[in-house]
Short mmCIF file of C-alpha atoms and ligand atoms in Angstrom, two decimals:
data_model
loop_
_atom_site.label_atom_id
_atom_site.label_comp_id
_atom_site.label_asym_id
_atom_site.label_seq_id
_atom_site.Cartn_x
_atom_site.Cartn_y
_atom_site.Cartn_z
CA MET A 1 -116.46 -182.91 208.30
CA SER A 2 -117.96 -180.55 210.13
CA THR A 3 -121.36 -178.78 209.50
CA GLU A 4 -120.87 -175.85 211.34
CA GLN A 5 -122.55 -172.21 209.92
CA LEU A 6 -121.41 -169.49 210.31
CA ASP A 7 -121.78 -165.79 209.60
CA ALA A 8 -118.09 -164.90 208.45
CA VAL A 9 -115.09 -166.83 208.72
CA ILE A 10 -111.87 -164.33 209.81
CA VAL A 11 -108.64 -165.96 209.16
CA GLY A 12 -105.70 -164.14 211.02
CA ALA A 13 -105.97 -162.93 214.86
CA GLY A 14 -103.83 -159.43 214.31
CA PHE A 15 -105.44 -156.57 214.63
CA GLY A 16 -107.17 -156.35 211.13
CA GLY A 17 -108.88 -159.47 212.11
CA MET A 18 -110.16 -158.10 215.61
CA GLY A 19 -111.08 -154.64 213.82
CA ALA A 20 -113.41 -156.74 211.22
CA ALA A 21 -114.49 -158.76 214.01
CA ILE A 22 -115.34 -155.78 215.72
CA GLN A 23 -117.36 -154.08 212.57
CA LEU A 24 -119.18 -157.55 212.30
CA ASN A 25 -120.06 -157.53 215.45
CA ARG A 26 -121.71 -154.04 215.23
CA LEU A 27 -123.34 -155.08 212.21
CA GLY A 28 -125.18 -157.69 214.22
CA TYR A 29 -123.37 -160.80 213.30
CA ASP A 30 -122.16 -163.03 215.75
CA LYS A 31 -121.36 -166.73 214.82
CA LEU A 32 -117.88 -166.11 213.88
CA ALA A 33 -114.60 -167.96 213.70
CA ILE A 34 -111.25 -166.40 214.26
CA ILE A 35 -108.99 -168.72 212.92
CA ASP A 36 -105.10 -168.09 213.39
CA ARG A 37 -101.91 -170.43 213.07
CA GLU A 38 -100.60 -168.72 216.03
CA ASP A 39 -101.01 -170.17 219.55
CA ASP A 40 -102.25 -166.53 220.88
CA LEU A 41 -104.11 -163.65 219.48
CA GLY A 42 -101.90 -160.18 218.43
CA GLY A 43 -100.74 -161.41 214.77
CA THR A 44 -96.99 -159.27 213.90
CA TRP A 45 -97.38 -158.08 217.78
CA HIS A 46 -97.80 -161.43 218.99
CA VAL A 47 -95.12 -163.17 216.14
CA ASN A 48 -92.65 -160.58 216.36
CA HIS A 49 -90.69 -159.95 219.87
CA TYR A 50 -87.13 -159.97 219.12
CA PRO A 51 -84.82 -157.51 221.53
CA GLY A 52 -85.49 -153.95 220.45
CA LEU A 53 -88.97 -154.24 219.23
CA THR A 54 -90.49 -150.85 219.09
CA VAL A 55 -93.54 -149.62 217.20
CA ASP A 56 -92.14 -147.08 214.50
CA VAL A 57 -95.11 -145.30 214.46
CA PRO A 58 -96.18 -143.05 217.05
CA SER A 59 -98.30 -145.19 218.81
CA THR A 60 -101.22 -142.26 218.89
CA THR A 61 -101.47 -142.95 215.37
CA TYR A 62 -100.72 -146.90 215.97
CA SER A 63 -103.80 -147.75 217.34
CA TYR A 64 -107.76 -147.74 217.10
CA TRP A 65 -109.05 -144.29 216.58
CA PHE A 66 -111.97 -145.67 218.88
CA GLU A 67 -110.30 -147.65 221.28
CA PRO A 68 -107.25 -145.01 222.45
CA ASN A 69 -104.86 -146.56 225.13
CA PRO A 70 -104.06 -143.68 227.31
CA TYR A 71 -101.45 -145.73 229.02
CA TRP A 72 -98.78 -146.17 226.29
CA SER A 73 -95.38 -145.58 228.12
CA ARG A 74 -93.67 -143.11 225.32
CA LEU A 75 -94.47 -141.54 221.88
CA TYR A 76 -92.75 -144.92 220.27
CA ALA A 77 -94.29 -147.94 222.25
CA PRO A 78 -91.92 -151.00 222.81
CA GLY A 79 -93.12 -154.22 220.87
CA VAL A 80 -94.74 -155.98 224.08
CA GLU A 81 -96.99 -152.65 224.66
CA LEU A 82 -98.47 -153.51 221.14
CA LYS A 83 -99.24 -156.81 222.06
CA ARG A 84 -100.94 -155.89 225.49
CA TYR A 85 -103.33 -153.60 223.70
CA ALA A 86 -104.35 -156.30 221.75
CA GLU A 87 -104.81 -158.25 224.70
CA HIS A 88 -106.66 -155.54 225.97
CA VAL A 89 -108.89 -155.13 223.26
CA ALA A 90 -110.27 -158.69 222.79
CA ASP A 91 -111.18 -158.54 226.41
CA LYS A 92 -112.65 -155.33 225.77
CA TYR A 93 -114.85 -156.67 222.74
CA ASP A 94 -114.81 -160.01 223.79
CA LEU A 95 -113.49 -161.53 221.00
CA ARG A 96 -111.73 -164.25 222.82
CA ARG A 97 -114.72 -166.15 222.43
CA TYR A 98 -114.42 -166.65 218.67
CA LEU A 99 -110.73 -167.42 218.53
CA ARG A 100 -109.45 -170.58 217.39
CA LEU A 101 -106.06 -170.67 217.90
CA ASN A 102 -103.11 -173.02 216.46
CA THR A 103 -105.11 -174.08 213.60
CA THR A 104 -103.91 -173.36 210.38
CA VAL A 105 -106.71 -172.54 207.44
CA ASP A 106 -105.52 -174.72 204.01
CA GLY A 107 -108.16 -172.76 201.90
CA ALA A 108 -111.17 -171.44 200.95
CA ARG A 109 -113.55 -172.13 198.03
CA TRP A 110 -116.71 -170.72 197.12
CA ASP A 111 -119.99 -172.81 196.48
CA GLU A 112 -122.06 -170.82 194.31
CA ASP A 113 -125.13 -173.21 195.06
CA THR A 114 -125.20 -172.90 198.75
CA LYS A 115 -123.94 -168.85 198.07
CA HIS A 116 -121.44 -169.77 200.99
CA TRP A 117 -117.76 -170.50 201.70
CA VAL A 118 -115.88 -173.65 202.65
CA ILE A 119 -113.14 -173.23 204.48
CA THR A 120 -110.88 -175.80 204.22
CA LEU A 121 -108.67 -176.35 207.68
CA ALA A 122 -105.63 -178.12 208.11
CA GLY A 123 -106.26 -181.37 209.44
CA GLY A 124 -109.63 -181.50 206.90
CA GLU A 125 -112.13 -179.90 209.01
CA THR A 126 -114.21 -177.75 207.26
CA LEU A 127 -116.45 -174.60 207.87
CA THR A 128 -118.99 -172.90 206.14
CA ALA A 129 -119.79 -169.20 206.08
CA GLN A 130 -121.60 -166.53 204.65
CA PHE A 131 -118.26 -163.87 204.13
CA LEU A 132 -114.66 -164.88 204.28
CA ILE A 133 -112.97 -162.27 205.44
CA ALA A 134 -108.67 -162.40 204.72
CA ALA A 135 -106.76 -160.54 207.38
CA THR A 136 -103.34 -162.37 207.21
CA GLY A 137 -101.34 -159.43 206.64
CA TYR A 138 -98.41 -159.03 204.10
CA LEU A 139 -95.65 -159.37 206.69
CA CYS A 140 -96.48 -163.27 207.92
CA GLN A 141 -94.16 -165.49 205.75
CA PRO A 142 -90.38 -164.90 207.10
CA ARG A 143 -87.89 -165.27 204.57
CA THR A 144 -84.88 -166.79 205.28
CA PRO A 145 -82.69 -165.94 201.92
CA ASP A 146 -80.85 -168.55 200.02
CA ILE A 147 -77.06 -168.20 200.48
CA PRO A 148 -74.97 -171.08 199.27
CA GLY A 149 -73.70 -173.13 202.48
CA ILE A 150 -76.44 -171.67 205.40
CA ASP A 151 -77.54 -175.07 205.88
CA THR A 152 -74.20 -176.36 206.84
CA PHE A 153 -73.85 -173.35 209.63
CA GLU A 154 -73.00 -175.36 213.05
CA GLY A 155 -73.63 -172.76 214.98
CA ARG A 156 -76.95 -170.70 216.00
CA VAL A 157 -79.59 -169.34 213.55
CA LEU A 158 -82.03 -166.45 214.82
CA HIS A 159 -85.13 -165.46 212.67
CA ALA A 160 -85.91 -162.04 214.10
CA ALA A 161 -89.15 -163.49 213.61
CA ARG A 162 -89.08 -166.47 215.01
CA TRP A 163 -86.72 -165.25 217.93
CA ASP A 164 -86.22 -167.37 220.89
CA ASP A 165 -86.34 -165.64 223.82
CA SER A 166 -83.93 -168.39 225.95
CA TYR A 167 -81.02 -168.13 223.97
CA SER A 168 -78.83 -165.69 225.55
CA MET A 169 -76.69 -162.96 222.90
CA ARG A 170 -74.45 -162.49 225.96
CA GLY A 171 -70.46 -162.90 224.86
CA ARG A 172 -71.34 -164.36 221.68
CA ARG A 173 -69.74 -163.80 218.66
CA ALA A 174 -72.41 -163.00 215.68
CA ALA A 175 -73.36 -161.82 212.47
CA VAL A 176 -76.77 -160.13 211.22
CA ILE A 177 -77.88 -160.07 207.78
CA GLY A 178 -80.02 -157.10 206.81
CA THR A 179 -80.58 -153.86 207.75
CA GLY A 180 -84.22 -153.45 206.85
CA SER A 181 -86.81 -151.76 209.81
CA THR A 182 -86.19 -154.56 211.83
CA GLY A 183 -82.54 -155.10 212.21
CA VAL A 184 -81.84 -150.85 212.75
CA GLN A 185 -84.10 -152.36 215.88
CA LEU A 186 -82.74 -155.43 216.41
CA ILE A 187 -78.41 -154.65 216.14
CA PRO A 188 -77.80 -151.98 218.76
CA GLU A 189 -79.64 -154.17 221.43
CA LEU A 190 -77.34 -157.08 219.92
CA ALA A 191 -74.14 -155.18 220.11
CA LYS A 192 -74.53 -154.37 224.14
CA GLU A 193 -74.42 -158.03 224.24
CA THR A 194 -72.50 -159.51 221.68
CA SER A 195 -68.37 -159.99 221.84
CA GLU A 196 -68.76 -159.15 218.21
CA LEU A 197 -70.98 -158.67 215.96
CA THR A 198 -70.84 -158.34 212.02
CA VAL A 199 -73.30 -156.60 210.34
CA TYR A 200 -73.72 -157.71 206.58
CA GLN A 201 -75.57 -154.55 204.82
CA ARG A 202 -76.95 -154.88 201.00
CA THR A 203 -78.50 -152.17 200.58
CA PRO A 204 -78.39 -149.53 203.11
CA ILE A 205 -81.43 -148.08 204.44
CA TRP A 206 -82.34 -144.36 204.96
CA VAL A 207 -82.52 -144.02 209.26
CA MET A 208 -83.79 -140.59 210.19
CA PRO A 209 -83.51 -139.30 213.95
CA LYS A 210 -86.05 -140.22 216.13
CA LEU A 211 -87.86 -137.63 218.29
CA ASP A 212 -88.93 -139.95 220.83
CA PHE A 213 -90.11 -139.23 224.78
CA GLY A 214 -92.03 -140.96 227.44
CA PHE A 215 -95.17 -140.14 228.82
CA ALA A 216 -94.87 -139.25 232.88
CA PRO A 217 -97.54 -140.67 234.89
CA ALA A 218 -99.25 -137.58 234.75
CA VAL A 219 -99.88 -137.38 231.77
CA GLN A 220 -100.76 -140.85 231.45
CA ARG A 221 -103.85 -139.97 233.94
CA ALA A 222 -104.56 -137.16 232.63
CA PHE A 223 -105.00 -138.81 228.73
CA ASP A 224 -106.65 -141.42 230.92
CA ARG A 225 -109.23 -138.92 232.49
CA ALA A 226 -109.61 -136.22 229.89
CA PRO A 227 -109.36 -138.24 226.56
CA LEU A 228 -109.73 -134.91 224.40
CA THR A 229 -105.97 -134.06 225.69
CA GLN A 230 -104.73 -137.55 224.19
CA ARG A 231 -106.75 -136.69 220.39
CA VAL A 232 -105.24 -134.12 219.85
CA LEU A 233 -101.51 -135.44 220.08
CA ARG A 234 -103.29 -138.15 218.00
CA ARG A 235 -104.42 -135.36 215.53
CA SER A 236 -101.06 -133.94 214.95
CA THR A 237 -99.18 -137.56 215.39
CA ASP A 238 -101.84 -138.53 212.42
CA ASN A 239 -101.62 -135.60 210.39
CA PHE A 240 -98.19 -135.75 210.50
CA THR A 241 -97.77 -138.99 209.64
CA ASP A 242 -100.16 -138.55 206.66
CA LEU A 243 -98.61 -135.36 205.63
CA LEU A 244 -94.74 -137.10 205.44
CA VAL A 245 -96.48 -140.01 203.52
CA LEU A 246 -98.65 -138.03 200.95
CA ILE A 247 -95.57 -135.02 200.15
CA ALA A 248 -92.37 -138.01 200.51
CA MET A 249 -94.14 -140.76 198.20
CA TRP A 250 -97.54 -140.16 196.77
CA LYS A 251 -97.00 -136.33 195.64
CA TYR A 252 -93.85 -136.59 194.58
CA ARG A 253 -93.69 -135.23 191.45
CA TYR A 254 -94.89 -131.55 193.41
CA PHE A 255 -92.11 -131.98 196.18
CA LYS A 256 -89.02 -132.64 195.71
CA PRO A 257 -87.02 -130.49 197.44
CA VAL A 258 -88.72 -131.09 200.61
CA SER A 259 -86.98 -135.17 199.57
CA ARG A 260 -83.80 -133.57 199.50
CA VAL A 261 -84.39 -131.40 202.82
CA VAL A 262 -84.70 -134.96 203.92
CA GLY A 263 -81.74 -136.28 202.37
CA TYR A 264 -80.12 -133.75 204.16
CA ILE A 265 -81.19 -133.72 207.39
CA ALA A 266 -80.64 -138.02 207.26
CA ALA A 267 -76.52 -137.04 205.76
CA LEU A 268 -76.79 -134.92 209.19
CA HIS A 269 -77.91 -137.89 211.09
CA ARG A 270 -75.07 -139.68 210.04
CA PHE A 271 -72.49 -136.81 210.00
CA VAL A 272 -72.99 -136.39 214.18
CA SER A 273 -73.80 -139.77 215.02
CA VAL A 274 -70.83 -142.47 212.80
CA ARG A 275 -67.03 -141.41 213.62
CA ASP A 276 -65.50 -143.54 210.46
CA LYS A 277 -65.29 -142.00 207.21
CA ASN A 278 -65.88 -144.77 205.28
CA THR A 279 -68.50 -146.07 207.45
CA ARG A 280 -70.40 -143.21 207.06
CA ARG A 281 -70.04 -143.39 203.40
CA ALA A 282 -70.91 -146.99 203.05
CA LEU A 283 -74.00 -146.13 205.43
CA LYS A 284 -75.71 -144.02 202.49
CA PRO A 285 -78.91 -145.10 200.48
CA ASN A 286 -78.24 -144.27 196.97
CA TYR A 287 -82.00 -144.29 196.44
CA THR A 288 -84.54 -141.89 196.91
CA TYR A 289 -86.13 -141.57 200.12
CA GLY A 290 -89.45 -142.99 200.24
CA CYS A 291 -88.58 -145.71 197.75
CA LYS A 292 -88.53 -148.40 200.37
CA ARG A 293 -89.78 -148.46 204.53
CA PRO A 294 -87.40 -145.50 205.88
CA THR A 295 -86.75 -145.66 209.57
CA LEU A 296 -86.00 -143.61 212.56
CA SER A 297 -83.33 -144.84 215.17
CA ASN A 298 -80.93 -142.42 217.19
CA THR A 299 -79.06 -145.69 218.34
CA TYR A 300 -78.48 -147.52 215.22
CA TYR A 301 -75.36 -145.58 213.26
CA ARG A 302 -74.15 -144.60 216.59
CA THR A 303 -73.58 -149.02 217.04
CA PHE A 304 -70.66 -148.53 213.94
CA ASN A 305 -68.50 -146.89 216.24
CA GLN A 306 -68.27 -149.89 218.74
CA PRO A 307 -65.10 -151.09 218.32
CA ASP A 308 -66.26 -155.14 218.38
CA VAL A 309 -69.01 -154.04 215.58
CA HIS A 310 -68.04 -154.46 211.80
CA LEU A 311 -70.02 -153.66 208.85
CA GLU A 312 -69.87 -155.69 205.96
CA THR A 313 -71.04 -154.16 202.54
CA ALA A 314 -68.64 -156.76 199.93
CA GLY A 315 -72.08 -159.11 199.77
CA ILE A 316 -71.95 -163.01 201.23
CA GLU A 317 -70.38 -165.21 199.13
CA ARG A 318 -71.12 -167.79 201.56
CA ILE A 319 -71.52 -169.20 204.91
CA GLU A 320 -69.15 -172.23 206.40
CA PRO A 321 -70.30 -174.09 209.05
CA ASP A 322 -68.19 -171.63 211.65
CA GLY A 323 -68.94 -168.48 209.45
CA VAL A 324 -69.54 -165.92 206.99
CA VAL A 325 -67.07 -165.45 203.58
CA GLY A 326 -67.55 -162.29 202.21
CA ARG A 327 -67.52 -162.00 198.19
CA ASP A 328 -63.97 -159.81 199.24
CA GLY A 329 -62.52 -162.91 200.55
CA THR A 330 -63.20 -161.44 204.43
CA LYS A 331 -63.96 -164.46 206.86
CA ARG A 332 -66.06 -163.96 210.03
CA VAL A 333 -66.01 -166.38 212.52
CA ILE A 334 -69.41 -166.57 214.36
CA ASP A 335 -71.29 -168.78 216.31
CA THR A 336 -74.62 -166.64 215.72
CA LEU A 337 -76.56 -165.83 212.51
CA VAL A 338 -79.27 -164.00 213.04
CA LEU A 339 -81.53 -163.33 210.02
CA ALA A 340 -83.48 -159.84 209.60
CA THR A 341 -84.30 -160.62 206.26
CA GLY A 342 -87.78 -159.83 206.10
CA PHE A 343 -90.94 -161.76 204.78
CA ASP A 344 -91.83 -162.80 201.43
CA VAL A 345 -94.90 -160.47 200.24
CA TRP A 346 -95.10 -161.45 196.71
CA ASN A 347 -94.75 -165.73 196.60
CA SER A 348 -96.26 -167.28 199.14
CA ASN A 349 -98.45 -164.66 200.16
CA LEU A 350 -100.88 -162.39 198.67
CA PRO A 351 -103.09 -164.57 199.12
CA ALA A 352 -101.55 -166.16 202.15
CA ILE A 353 -104.40 -169.35 201.57
CA GLU A 354 -105.20 -170.49 198.19
CA VAL A 355 -108.96 -168.94 197.35
CA ILE A 356 -111.61 -169.88 194.76
CA GLY A 357 -114.33 -167.45 194.45
CA ARG A 358 -116.72 -167.65 191.94
CA ASP A 359 -116.25 -170.05 188.21
CA GLY A 360 -112.94 -171.90 189.97
CA ARG A 361 -111.25 -168.96 189.52
CA ASN A 362 -108.12 -168.77 191.93
CA LEU A 363 -106.79 -165.67 193.47
CA GLY A 364 -103.27 -166.35 193.21
CA LYS A 365 -103.21 -167.03 190.30
CA TRP A 366 -105.57 -164.35 188.42
CA TRP A 367 -103.54 -161.18 190.72
CA ARG A 368 -100.42 -162.87 188.78
CA GLU A 369 -101.81 -163.77 185.16
CA ASN A 370 -103.48 -160.37 185.13
CA LYS A 371 -102.49 -157.45 187.93
CA PHE A 372 -102.50 -157.11 191.36
CA GLN A 373 -105.99 -155.32 191.56
CA ALA A 374 -108.58 -155.16 194.50
CA TYR A 375 -111.46 -152.44 194.33
CA GLU A 376 -111.39 -150.17 197.47
CA GLY A 377 -108.27 -152.54 198.04
CA LEU A 378 -110.30 -154.79 199.66
CA SER A 379 -112.45 -156.96 197.32
CA VAL A 380 -112.36 -158.81 193.96
CA PRO A 381 -114.88 -159.57 191.16
CA ALA A 382 -115.90 -163.23 190.97
CA PHE A 383 -114.93 -163.15 194.74
CA PRO A 384 -118.35 -163.01 196.03
CA ASN A 385 -118.81 -161.66 199.97
CA PHE A 386 -115.25 -162.34 200.36
CA LEU A 387 -113.42 -159.16 201.81
CA SER A 388 -109.07 -159.31 201.49
CA LEU A 389 -107.50 -157.11 203.95
CA SER A 390 -104.28 -157.18 202.56
CA SER A 391 -104.40 -156.82 198.81
CA PRO A 392 -103.40 -154.75 196.88
CA TYR A 393 -103.78 -151.51 197.00
CA ALA A 394 -105.10 -151.91 200.66
CA TRP A 395 -101.90 -150.04 202.36
CA VAL A 396 -103.38 -146.74 203.43
CA GLY A 397 -100.14 -144.09 205.58
CA MET A 398 -97.76 -145.43 207.39
CA SER A 399 -100.26 -146.74 210.65
CA TRP A 400 -101.75 -150.37 209.40
CA PHE A 401 -104.61 -148.99 211.77
CA ASP A 402 -105.36 -146.58 209.26
CA THR A 403 -105.61 -149.33 206.57
CA VAL A 404 -107.73 -151.09 209.34
CA GLU A 405 -110.04 -148.84 209.94
CA CYS A 406 -111.13 -147.19 206.43
CA GLN A 407 -111.69 -151.00 205.62
CA MET A 408 -114.17 -150.95 208.97
CA ARG A 409 -115.71 -147.70 207.63
CA HIS A 410 -116.50 -150.12 203.67
CA MET A 411 -117.41 -153.18 205.43
CA ASN A 412 -119.91 -150.53 207.64
CA ARG A 413 -121.53 -149.32 204.36
CA LEU A 414 -121.30 -152.37 202.68
CA PHE A 415 -122.70 -154.71 204.46
CA THR A 416 -125.26 -151.97 206.06
CA GLU A 417 -126.84 -151.84 202.58
CA LEU A 418 -127.09 -155.68 202.06
CA GLN A 419 -128.83 -155.86 205.55
CA SER A 420 -131.56 -152.85 204.16
CA ARG A 421 -132.25 -155.20 200.93
CA GLY A 422 -132.71 -158.05 202.96
CA ALA A 423 -129.72 -159.72 200.32
CA ASN A 424 -127.29 -162.47 201.05
CA THR A 425 -124.53 -161.63 198.78
CA PHE A 426 -122.24 -158.95 196.97
CA GLU A 427 -119.70 -159.16 194.47
CA VAL A 428 -117.98 -156.32 193.07
CA THR A 429 -118.24 -155.24 189.39
CA GLU A 430 -115.75 -155.70 186.79
CA GLN A 431 -116.41 -152.24 185.68
CA ALA A 432 -115.99 -150.11 189.28
CA ASN A 433 -112.70 -152.23 190.00
CA ALA A 434 -111.03 -151.55 186.88
CA ARG A 435 -112.26 -148.04 187.40
CA PHE A 436 -110.70 -148.33 190.62
CA LEU A 437 -107.08 -149.79 189.28
CA ASP A 438 -106.69 -147.14 186.33
CA ARG A 439 -107.34 -144.54 189.04
CA MET A 440 -104.72 -146.10 191.63
CA THR A 441 -102.46 -146.63 188.37
CA ASP A 442 -102.65 -143.26 187.27
CA LEU A 443 -102.04 -141.57 190.90
CA LEU A 444 -99.16 -143.51 190.87
CA GLU A 445 -97.63 -141.46 188.09
CA ASP A 446 -96.92 -138.56 190.48
CA SER A 447 -95.55 -141.30 193.01
CA VAL A 448 -91.66 -141.40 194.25
CA PHE A 449 -92.00 -145.01 193.02
CA VAL A 450 -92.89 -144.18 189.17
CA LEU A 451 -90.30 -140.20 189.51
CA GLY A 452 -88.01 -141.08 191.77
CA SER A 453 -84.43 -143.60 192.07
CA CYS A 454 -85.89 -146.26 193.02
CA ALA A 455 -83.94 -148.57 191.12
CA GLY A 456 -81.28 -149.56 193.64
CA SER A 457 -83.70 -149.97 196.61
CA ARG A 458 -84.32 -153.26 196.25
CA SER A 459 -87.67 -152.91 198.10
CA TYR A 460 -90.42 -155.74 198.39
CA TRP A 461 -92.86 -153.03 197.70
CA PHE A 462 -92.36 -153.55 194.33
CA ASN A 463 -93.28 -156.52 192.70
CA GLU A 464 -90.98 -158.55 189.58
CA SER A 465 -92.81 -156.70 186.94
CA GLY A 466 -91.56 -153.86 188.83
CA GLU A 467 -95.08 -152.45 189.70
CA ALA A 468 -95.48 -151.49 193.05
CA PRO A 469 -98.91 -152.36 193.94
CA LEU A 470 -99.88 -152.40 197.52
CA PHE A 471 -99.77 -148.74 198.34
CA ARG A 472 -103.34 -146.54 197.82
CA PRO A 473 -101.62 -143.97 196.63
CA THR A 474 -104.07 -141.26 198.35
CA SER A 475 -103.68 -139.32 201.46
CA ILE A 476 -105.18 -141.34 204.80
CA ARG A 477 -107.91 -138.59 204.63
CA SER A 478 -109.28 -139.02 201.58
CA ALA A 479 -109.37 -142.48 201.73
CA VAL A 480 -110.94 -142.61 204.97
CA ARG A 481 -113.91 -139.77 202.72
CA GLU A 482 -114.26 -142.35 200.43
CA GLN A 483 -114.83 -145.67 202.12
CA ASP A 484 -118.06 -143.85 204.15
CA ARG A 485 -119.34 -142.91 200.24
CA PHE A 486 -118.29 -145.27 197.42
CA PRO A 487 -120.95 -145.75 194.91
CA LEU A 488 -123.10 -148.99 196.17
CA THR A 489 -123.91 -149.59 192.82
CA ASP A 490 -120.15 -150.83 191.85
CA TYR A 491 -120.84 -154.10 194.18
CA ALA A 492 -124.12 -156.59 192.62
CA ILE A 493 -125.93 -157.22 195.56
CA ALA A 494 -128.18 -159.90 195.46
P1 NAP B 501 -87.19 -156.03 205.14
O1 NAP B 501 -86.99 -154.43 205.08
O2 NAP B 501 -87.55 -156.54 204.05
O3 NAP B 501 -85.66 -156.27 204.67
C1 NAP B 501 -84.90 -157.18 204.87
C2 NAP B 501 -83.25 -157.07 205.03
O4 NAP B 501 -82.74 -157.99 204.93
C3 NAP B 501 -82.71 -155.91 204.33
O5 NAP B 501 -82.06 -155.44 204.16
C4 NAP B 501 -82.72 -156.81 203.18
O6 NAP B 501 -81.35 -156.69 202.40
C5 NAP B 501 -81.47 -158.08 203.89
N1 NAP B 501 -81.70 -159.24 202.91
C6 NAP B 501 -83.11 -160.29 202.35
N2 NAP B 501 -82.75 -161.10 202.04
C7 NAP B 501 -80.78 -161.00 201.57
C8 NAP B 501 -79.81 -161.82 201.57
N3 NAP B 501 -79.86 -162.41 200.71
N4 NAP B 501 -78.43 -161.36 201.26
C9 NAP B 501 -78.35 -160.27 201.86
N5 NAP B 501 -79.14 -159.35 202.77
C10 NAP B 501 -80.38 -159.69 202.91
O7 NAP B 501 -87.38 -156.94 206.40
P2 NAP B 501 -87.92 -156.01 207.68
O8 NAP B 501 -86.71 -155.31 208.03
O9 NAP B 501 -88.21 -157.32 208.60
O10 NAP B 501 -88.60 -155.34 207.53
C11 NAP B 501 -90.12 -156.05 206.95
C12 NAP B 501 -91.41 -154.84 207.07
O11 NAP B 501 -91.67 -154.67 208.54
C13 NAP B 501 -90.38 -153.51 207.43
O12 NAP B 501 -90.76 -152.68 205.77
C14 NAP B 501 -91.80 -152.58 208.35
O13 NAP B 501 -93.21 -152.56 207.39
C15 NAP B 501 -92.25 -153.79 209.55
N6 NAP B 501 -91.17 -153.43 210.20
C16 NAP B 501 -92.36 -153.01 211.01
C17 NAP B 501 -91.73 -152.45 212.52
C18 NAP B 501 -92.18 -151.53 213.29
O14 NAP B 501 -93.24 -150.61 213.07
N7 NAP B 501 -91.82 -151.69 214.58
C19 NAP B 501 -90.52 -152.78 212.71
C20 NAP B 501 -89.70 -153.87 212.39
C21 NAP B 501 -90.31 -154.14 210.65
P3 NAP B 501 -81.78 -156.04 200.68
O15 NAP B 501 -82.19 -154.30 200.93
O16 NAP B 501 -80.70 -155.43 199.70
O17 NAP B 501 -82.98 -156.62 200.22
#
């Protein structure tokens, strides 16, 4: 048993955990541990390296505001650049000294006597810390579909989130299950290599054209030497994504015609990209834009024009040792099965580790027995000195960095107050939490989640009760403002 006493334990070494560590450093905390079960930092950008991985939010927006990267190769940078960016940030802000990699956190318990968190690692070691920050992300538990016979398949199974770079797809007869954001990026790349590729689509996804371009070396140098130039571009990509999400999702009640225009653009995109009428029809989403994560691609739809690429939409009956049998009886013989089947957001996640607060309150159980809720998407009553970055109502806009930087601001205001009062603990009050939940629930009444036709979307943004509590249904701008101004009386500080 370790007796090491830390200021904070941060679980997760992705951009959320790194941002929290940078913020704690700025506030003067230096005894930190950033724990991650993976063998390197970068979170999702370390774990995911499937072919075709790119960021699908403009890179100018998909980065920390305080750490611009002038050297993105394109507007939508490949995943490997995001991983390099994570390494650069870790080096520049000297975060590696806090890292404990290949280490799994089993759970954490608040000790009311010592006013500390006791964090248990797999293997039995424990750490104690004044603060606990869960930065485990929403998309960290890869989901394997429960399809009859999947265990009997004798070929190779690859999950997109556990890609084996040494496995060549050249000449393979492969099938892909899943047409979410991952499938849309992966399928065109696989189709370049395979001799035959069958795509099993259950729910069509919205695919919009991607306005992408490279940054010439001269432009990168200009961004480096005159950062204001990149700031100007960032402002426009920030405002564009903020506005798009606001109009298509949170203020859907007032902007339904805009949603219709989006539908026309997507239909035109299918029309010019897909030659076969029936395939085009099969790729058409039957739910409102914004119910589910939409994607951007100029290559996905065109892939279905290849004679060796097949789209199956009848559903999967079973998997046999040498192939996949559809509900319409069609069997595709394959040697490689690719799972682009996403992540378990609601069962083994939220929270990703067991967290026991004051009076034995179990966070996961409490969220499931009550509603999913967290004040400002960060703190929960009866969980003192605890911040959960991937909480209900935390997700602001489309770029994860917007969420992270909002949370850093919140930490700044909260911890500065704690320090100025010479206090040791904070805990959000039940009233403030209830008020915030009511406000978010009311705001959702104007959203596409409530007013759109989302029933057929099978969107992981909804939980089993039909609620969609992951996002904060406000503009990024208002979320940012609130983190600098929330009433400090919303916390009991002692
Ligand atoms: P996803 O959006 O959850 O998509 C999973 C896909 O697998 C869906 O098409 C789903 O069909 C299908 N599927 C799951 N189980 C199935 C089953 N039993 N039978 C048939 N089909 C099944 O997962 P994802 O594509 O990995 O994306 C997850 C999130 O990661 C995205 O929303 C995005 O936030 C993020 N992401 C970001 C980037 C980026 O920025 N570059 C790239 C990739 C992913 P149904 O729709 O019918 O359930």
